[in-house]
Coordinates of C-alpha atoms and ligand atoms in Angstrom, one line a residue:
X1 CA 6.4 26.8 -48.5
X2 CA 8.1 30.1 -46.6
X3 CA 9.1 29.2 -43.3
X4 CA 6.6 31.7 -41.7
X5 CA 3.7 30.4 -44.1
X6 CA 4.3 27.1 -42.5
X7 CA 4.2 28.0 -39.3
X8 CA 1.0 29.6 -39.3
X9 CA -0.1 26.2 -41.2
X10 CA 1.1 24.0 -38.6
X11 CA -0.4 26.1 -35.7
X12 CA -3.5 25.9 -36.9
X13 CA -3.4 22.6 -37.5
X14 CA -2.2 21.8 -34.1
X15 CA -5.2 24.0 -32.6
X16 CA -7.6 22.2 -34.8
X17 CA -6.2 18.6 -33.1
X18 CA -6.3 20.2 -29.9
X19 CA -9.8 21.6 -30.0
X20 CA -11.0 17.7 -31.2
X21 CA -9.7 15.9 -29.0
X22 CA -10.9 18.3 -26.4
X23 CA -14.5 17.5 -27.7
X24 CA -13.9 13.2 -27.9
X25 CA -13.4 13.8 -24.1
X26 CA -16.8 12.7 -22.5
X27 CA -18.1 15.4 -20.5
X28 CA -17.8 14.4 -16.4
X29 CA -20.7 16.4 -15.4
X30 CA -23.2 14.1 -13.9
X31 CA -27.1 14.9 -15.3
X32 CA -29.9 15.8 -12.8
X33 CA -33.4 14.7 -13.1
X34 CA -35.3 17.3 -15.2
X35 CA -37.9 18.1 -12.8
X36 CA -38.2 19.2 -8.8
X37 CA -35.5 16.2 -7.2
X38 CA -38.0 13.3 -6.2
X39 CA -37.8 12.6 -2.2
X40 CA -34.9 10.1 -2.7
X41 CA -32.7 8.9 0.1
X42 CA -30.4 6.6 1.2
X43 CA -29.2 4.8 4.8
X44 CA -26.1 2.9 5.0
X45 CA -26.8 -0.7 6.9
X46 CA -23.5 -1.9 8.1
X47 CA -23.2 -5.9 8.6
X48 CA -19.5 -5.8 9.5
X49 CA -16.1 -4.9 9.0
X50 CA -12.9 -6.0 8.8
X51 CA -9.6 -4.9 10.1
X52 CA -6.8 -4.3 7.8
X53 CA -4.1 -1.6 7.0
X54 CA -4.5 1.6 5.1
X55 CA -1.7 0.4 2.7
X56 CA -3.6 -2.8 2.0
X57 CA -6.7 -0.6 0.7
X58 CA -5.0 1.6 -2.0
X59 CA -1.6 1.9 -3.6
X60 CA -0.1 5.1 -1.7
X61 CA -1.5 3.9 1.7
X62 CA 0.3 3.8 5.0
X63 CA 1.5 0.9 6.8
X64 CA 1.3 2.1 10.0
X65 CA -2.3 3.2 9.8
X66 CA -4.9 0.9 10.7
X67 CA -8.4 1.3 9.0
X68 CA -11.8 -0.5 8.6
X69 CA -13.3 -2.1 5.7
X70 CA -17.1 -1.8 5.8
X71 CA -19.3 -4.6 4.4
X72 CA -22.4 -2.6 3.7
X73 CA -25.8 -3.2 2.3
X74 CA -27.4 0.5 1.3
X75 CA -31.3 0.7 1.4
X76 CA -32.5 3.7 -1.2
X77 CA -35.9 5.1 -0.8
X78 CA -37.9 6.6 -3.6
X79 CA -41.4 7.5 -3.7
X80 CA -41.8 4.8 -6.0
X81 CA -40.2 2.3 -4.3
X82 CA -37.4 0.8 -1.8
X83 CA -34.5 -1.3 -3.0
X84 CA -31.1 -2.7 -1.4
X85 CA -28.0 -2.0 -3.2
X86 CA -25.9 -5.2 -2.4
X87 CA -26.9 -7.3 0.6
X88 CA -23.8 -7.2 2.9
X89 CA -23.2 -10.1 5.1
X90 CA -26.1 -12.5 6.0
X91 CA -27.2 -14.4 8.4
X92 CA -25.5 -18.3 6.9
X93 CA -22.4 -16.0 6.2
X94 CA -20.3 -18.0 9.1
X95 CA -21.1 -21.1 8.0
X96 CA -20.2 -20.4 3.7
X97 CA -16.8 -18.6 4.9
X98 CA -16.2 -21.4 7.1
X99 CA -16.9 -24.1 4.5
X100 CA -15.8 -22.8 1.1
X101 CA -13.3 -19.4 1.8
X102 CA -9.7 -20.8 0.6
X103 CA -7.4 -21.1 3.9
X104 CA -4.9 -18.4 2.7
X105 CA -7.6 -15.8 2.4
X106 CA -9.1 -16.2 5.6
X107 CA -6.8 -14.1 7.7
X108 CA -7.3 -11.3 5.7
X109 CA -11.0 -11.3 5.1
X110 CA -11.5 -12.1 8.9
X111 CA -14.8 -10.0 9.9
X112 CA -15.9 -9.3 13.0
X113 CA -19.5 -6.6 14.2
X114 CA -21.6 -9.1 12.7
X115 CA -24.8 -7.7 12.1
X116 CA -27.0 -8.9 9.1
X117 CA -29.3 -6.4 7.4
X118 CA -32.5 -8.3 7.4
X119 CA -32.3 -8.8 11.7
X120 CA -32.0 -4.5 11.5
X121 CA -34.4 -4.3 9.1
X122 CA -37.4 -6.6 10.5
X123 CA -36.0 -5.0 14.0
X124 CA -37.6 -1.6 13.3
X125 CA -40.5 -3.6 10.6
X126 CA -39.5 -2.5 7.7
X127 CA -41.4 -3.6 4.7
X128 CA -40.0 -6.9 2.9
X129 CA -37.2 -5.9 0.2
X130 CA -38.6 -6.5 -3.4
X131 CA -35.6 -5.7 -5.2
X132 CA -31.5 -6.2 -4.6
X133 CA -29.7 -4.2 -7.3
X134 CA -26.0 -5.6 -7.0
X135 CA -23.0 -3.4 -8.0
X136 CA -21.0 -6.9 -8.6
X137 CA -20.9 -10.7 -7.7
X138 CA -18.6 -10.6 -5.6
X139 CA -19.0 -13.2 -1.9
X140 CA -19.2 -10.2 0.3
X141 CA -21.9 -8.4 -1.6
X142 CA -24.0 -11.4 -2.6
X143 CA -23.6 -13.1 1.1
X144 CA -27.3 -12.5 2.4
X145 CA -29.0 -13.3 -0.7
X146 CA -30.8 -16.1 1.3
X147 CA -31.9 -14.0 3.4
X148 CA -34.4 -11.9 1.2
X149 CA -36.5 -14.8 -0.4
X150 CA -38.9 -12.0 -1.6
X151 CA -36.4 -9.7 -3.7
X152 CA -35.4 -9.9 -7.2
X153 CA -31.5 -10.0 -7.6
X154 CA -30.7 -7.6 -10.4
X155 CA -27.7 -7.7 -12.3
X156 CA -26.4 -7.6 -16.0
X157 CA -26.2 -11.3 -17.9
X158 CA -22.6 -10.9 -17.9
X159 CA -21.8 -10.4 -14.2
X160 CA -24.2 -13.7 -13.7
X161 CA -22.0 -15.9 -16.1
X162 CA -19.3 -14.7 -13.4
X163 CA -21.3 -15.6 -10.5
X164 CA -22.1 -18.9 -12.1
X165 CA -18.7 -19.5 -12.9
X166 CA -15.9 -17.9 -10.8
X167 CA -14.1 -19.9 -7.5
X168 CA -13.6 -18.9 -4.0
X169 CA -12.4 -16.6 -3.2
X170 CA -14.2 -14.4 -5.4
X171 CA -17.2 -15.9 -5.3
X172 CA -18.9 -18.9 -3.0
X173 CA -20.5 -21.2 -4.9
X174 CA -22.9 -22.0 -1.8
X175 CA -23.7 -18.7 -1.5
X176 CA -25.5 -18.6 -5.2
X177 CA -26.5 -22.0 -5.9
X178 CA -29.1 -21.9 -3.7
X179 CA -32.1 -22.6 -6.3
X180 CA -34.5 -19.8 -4.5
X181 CA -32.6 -17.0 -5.7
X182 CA -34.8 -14.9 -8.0
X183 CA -31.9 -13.6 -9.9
X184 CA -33.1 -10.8 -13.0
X185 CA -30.6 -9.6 -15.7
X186 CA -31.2 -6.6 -17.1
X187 CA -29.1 -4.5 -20.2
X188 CA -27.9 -1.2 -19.9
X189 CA -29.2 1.4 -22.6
X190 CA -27.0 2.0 -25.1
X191 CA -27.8 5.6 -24.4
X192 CA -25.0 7.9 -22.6
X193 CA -25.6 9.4 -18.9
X194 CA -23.2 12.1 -18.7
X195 CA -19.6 10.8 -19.0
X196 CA -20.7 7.2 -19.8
X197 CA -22.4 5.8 -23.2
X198 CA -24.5 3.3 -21.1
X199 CA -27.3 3.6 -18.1
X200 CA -30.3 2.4 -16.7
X201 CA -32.8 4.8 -15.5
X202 CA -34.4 2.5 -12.1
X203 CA -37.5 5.1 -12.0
X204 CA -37.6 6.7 -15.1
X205 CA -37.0 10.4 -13.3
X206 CA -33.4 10.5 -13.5
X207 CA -32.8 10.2 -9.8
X208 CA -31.6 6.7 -9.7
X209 CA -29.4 5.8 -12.7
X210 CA -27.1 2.6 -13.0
X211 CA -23.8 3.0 -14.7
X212 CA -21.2 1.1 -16.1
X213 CA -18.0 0.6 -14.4
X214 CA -15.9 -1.2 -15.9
X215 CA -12.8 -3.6 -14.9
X216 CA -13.3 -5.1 -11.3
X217 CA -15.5 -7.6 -12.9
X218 CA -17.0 -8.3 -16.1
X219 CA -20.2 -6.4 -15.2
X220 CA -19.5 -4.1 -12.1
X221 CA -22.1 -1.2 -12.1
X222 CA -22.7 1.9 -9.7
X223 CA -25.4 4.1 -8.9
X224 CA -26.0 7.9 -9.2
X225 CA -28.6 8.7 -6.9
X226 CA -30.1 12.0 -7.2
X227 CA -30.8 12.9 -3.2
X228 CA -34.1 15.6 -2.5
X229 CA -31.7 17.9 -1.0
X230 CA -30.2 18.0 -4.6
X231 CA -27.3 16.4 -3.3
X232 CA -25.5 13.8 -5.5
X233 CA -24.1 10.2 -4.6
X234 CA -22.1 8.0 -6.5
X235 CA -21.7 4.4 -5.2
X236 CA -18.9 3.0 -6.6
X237 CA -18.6 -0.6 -5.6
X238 CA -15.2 -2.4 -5.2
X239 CA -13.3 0.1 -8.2
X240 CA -12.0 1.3 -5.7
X241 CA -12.0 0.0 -1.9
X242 CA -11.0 3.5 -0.5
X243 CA -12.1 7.4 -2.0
X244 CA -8.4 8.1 -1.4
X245 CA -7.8 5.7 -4.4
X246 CA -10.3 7.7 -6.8
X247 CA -8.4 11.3 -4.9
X248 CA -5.1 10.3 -6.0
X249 CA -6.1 8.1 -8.6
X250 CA -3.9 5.0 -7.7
X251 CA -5.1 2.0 -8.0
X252 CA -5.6 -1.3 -5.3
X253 CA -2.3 -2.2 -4.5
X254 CA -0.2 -4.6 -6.5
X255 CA -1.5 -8.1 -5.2
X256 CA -4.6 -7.2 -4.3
X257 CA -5.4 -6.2 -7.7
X258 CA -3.7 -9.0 -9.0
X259 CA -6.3 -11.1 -7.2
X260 CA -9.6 -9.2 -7.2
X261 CA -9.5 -7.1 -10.1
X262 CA -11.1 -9.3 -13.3
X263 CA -9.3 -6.6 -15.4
X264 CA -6.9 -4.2 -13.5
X265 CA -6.0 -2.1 -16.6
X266 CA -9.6 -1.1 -17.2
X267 CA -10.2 -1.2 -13.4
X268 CA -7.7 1.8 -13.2
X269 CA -9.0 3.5 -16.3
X270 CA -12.8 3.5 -14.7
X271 CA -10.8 5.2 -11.4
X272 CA -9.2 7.9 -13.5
X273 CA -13.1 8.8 -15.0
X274 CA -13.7 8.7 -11.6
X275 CA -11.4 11.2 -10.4
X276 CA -12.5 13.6 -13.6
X277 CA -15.8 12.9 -12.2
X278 CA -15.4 14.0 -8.3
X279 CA -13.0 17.2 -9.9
X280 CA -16.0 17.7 -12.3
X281 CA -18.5 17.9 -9.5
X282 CA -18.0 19.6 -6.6
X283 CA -20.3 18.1 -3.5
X284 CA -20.3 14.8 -5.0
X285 CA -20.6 11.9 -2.0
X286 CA -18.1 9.5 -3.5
X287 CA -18.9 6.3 -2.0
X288 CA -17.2 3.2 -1.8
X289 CA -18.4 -0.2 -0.3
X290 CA -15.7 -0.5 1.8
X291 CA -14.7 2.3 2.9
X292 CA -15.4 2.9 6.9
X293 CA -14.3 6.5 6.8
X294 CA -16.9 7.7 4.5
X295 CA -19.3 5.8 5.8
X296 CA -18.7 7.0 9.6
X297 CA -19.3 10.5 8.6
X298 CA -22.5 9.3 6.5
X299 CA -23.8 7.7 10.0
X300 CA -25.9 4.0 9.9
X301 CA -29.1 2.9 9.4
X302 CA -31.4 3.9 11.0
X303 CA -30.0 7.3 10.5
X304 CA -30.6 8.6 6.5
X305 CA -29.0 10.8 3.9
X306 CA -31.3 13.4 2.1
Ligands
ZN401 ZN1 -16.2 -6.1 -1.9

């Protein structure tokens, strides 16, 4: 073949292979619901928080900066219903750490502002919670359970093998064992939501949709809420503990993910989509569990987000 007939060959060839691969690349843009945004909104219900050090939150993180990690229940309203998205800390929380959270950990799970969400909630009377969606297993998002005898605990078959199975400190076995928890396993769709193949749609509209995210344990989930302002939220759960991790895209730092991520590999891979994601959507609330900055600027229950 002449050199220049090549050429012409092999750049079109490369284009080709450049213009697939483009097109394998799911697309980051997060659906809407189809219709007028349904009057969905959120509050953040902080139970606590504990003290730690920006560099023990995300890889990239400064020693000398102290920060705040949140434990949070979030309460979503939609008109066709209310539901908690993990529980926070509860009120026999004291009592489990005290008895079954491994020595070594203690220091550094220490919590402090102790202020479980079913005393706020019946404070203002609140209607009882019917359903607890759970982005994971984890002790600090399962540790008022107990507390709402009412609600369904929902969460994938897979992530309650964990929670039968896994040992403190991940998870404390006196925390789910309790034999009144009305725990419901549900299966995402195999249909995709934007930039991932699987969802659940909570209310059929579009405006509350639970997605895979995969890694931190074997079935971590978030939520794309769909606010009637037309804003957008995506609660991330423990992928990442801080929305600097998802900015820069590093991951937990080294031990931490050694301990707490089931899969660290795929962890970071679900906080690289998630970074396409937030560059994909501009306006997007990023929202981790723990992370006290964003929820500071959010503001607490009873204050809301529309
Ligand atoms: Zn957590």
């Amino acid at each position: 073949m002449p050199k220049a007939l090549f050429s012409i060959v092999a750049g079109v060839a490369l284009a080709v292979c450049s213009i697939l691969s483009m097109a394998a690349q799911p697309d980051p843009i997060l659906p809407r619901p189809s219709g007028p945004a349904p009057a969905v909104k959120f509050t953040i219900i902080k139970t606590g928080e504990t003290p730690t050090r920006d560099a023990l939150t995300w890889a990239g993180g400064s020693w000398s900066q102290k920060v705040m990690a949140n434990h949070v229940a979030i309460l979503v309203s939609h008109p066709s219903g209310r539901f908690l998205l993990d529980s926070g800390l509860g009120t026999q929380t004291g009592r489990h750490f005290d008895d079954q959270m491994p020595w070594w950990v203690k220091p550094l799970m220490r919590y402090q502002g102790f202020s479980p969400a079913r005393a706020q909630l019946d404070a203002r009377g609140e209607p009882a919670i019917s359903r607890i969606v759970l982005t994971h297993g984890h002790w600090d998002h399962v540790a008022a359970l107990h507390d709402f005898p009412e609600a369904e605990v929902w969460l994938t078959a897979g992530e309650l093998d964990f929670v039968r199975t896994a040992k403190p400190p991940a998870v404390l076995p006196v925390q789910v064992n309790a034999p009144g928890i009305r725990w419901h396993t549900y299966a995402l769709a195999p249909r995709r939501f934007g930039p991932f193949e699987q969802h659940l749609d909570l209310f059929g509209d579009g405006s509350a949709v639970l997605v895979p995210l995969f890694g931190h344990t074997p079935g971590s989930v978030g939520l794309v809420l769909t606010l009637s302002s037309g804003r957008q939220a995506l609660f991330i759960g423990d992928v990442a503990w801080r929305v600097d991790g998802v900015t820069h895209q590093a991951p937990k730092p080294f031990i931490s993910r050694r301990v707490v991520d089931h899969d660290a590999e795929a962890t970071h891979d679900t906080v690289k989509l998630l970074h396409a994601i937030q560059q994909a959507n501009p306006g997007l609330l990023i929202i981790p569990a723990h992370d006290a900055v964003v929820h500071d600027a959010l503001g607490y229950y009873p204050r809301w987000v529309e």
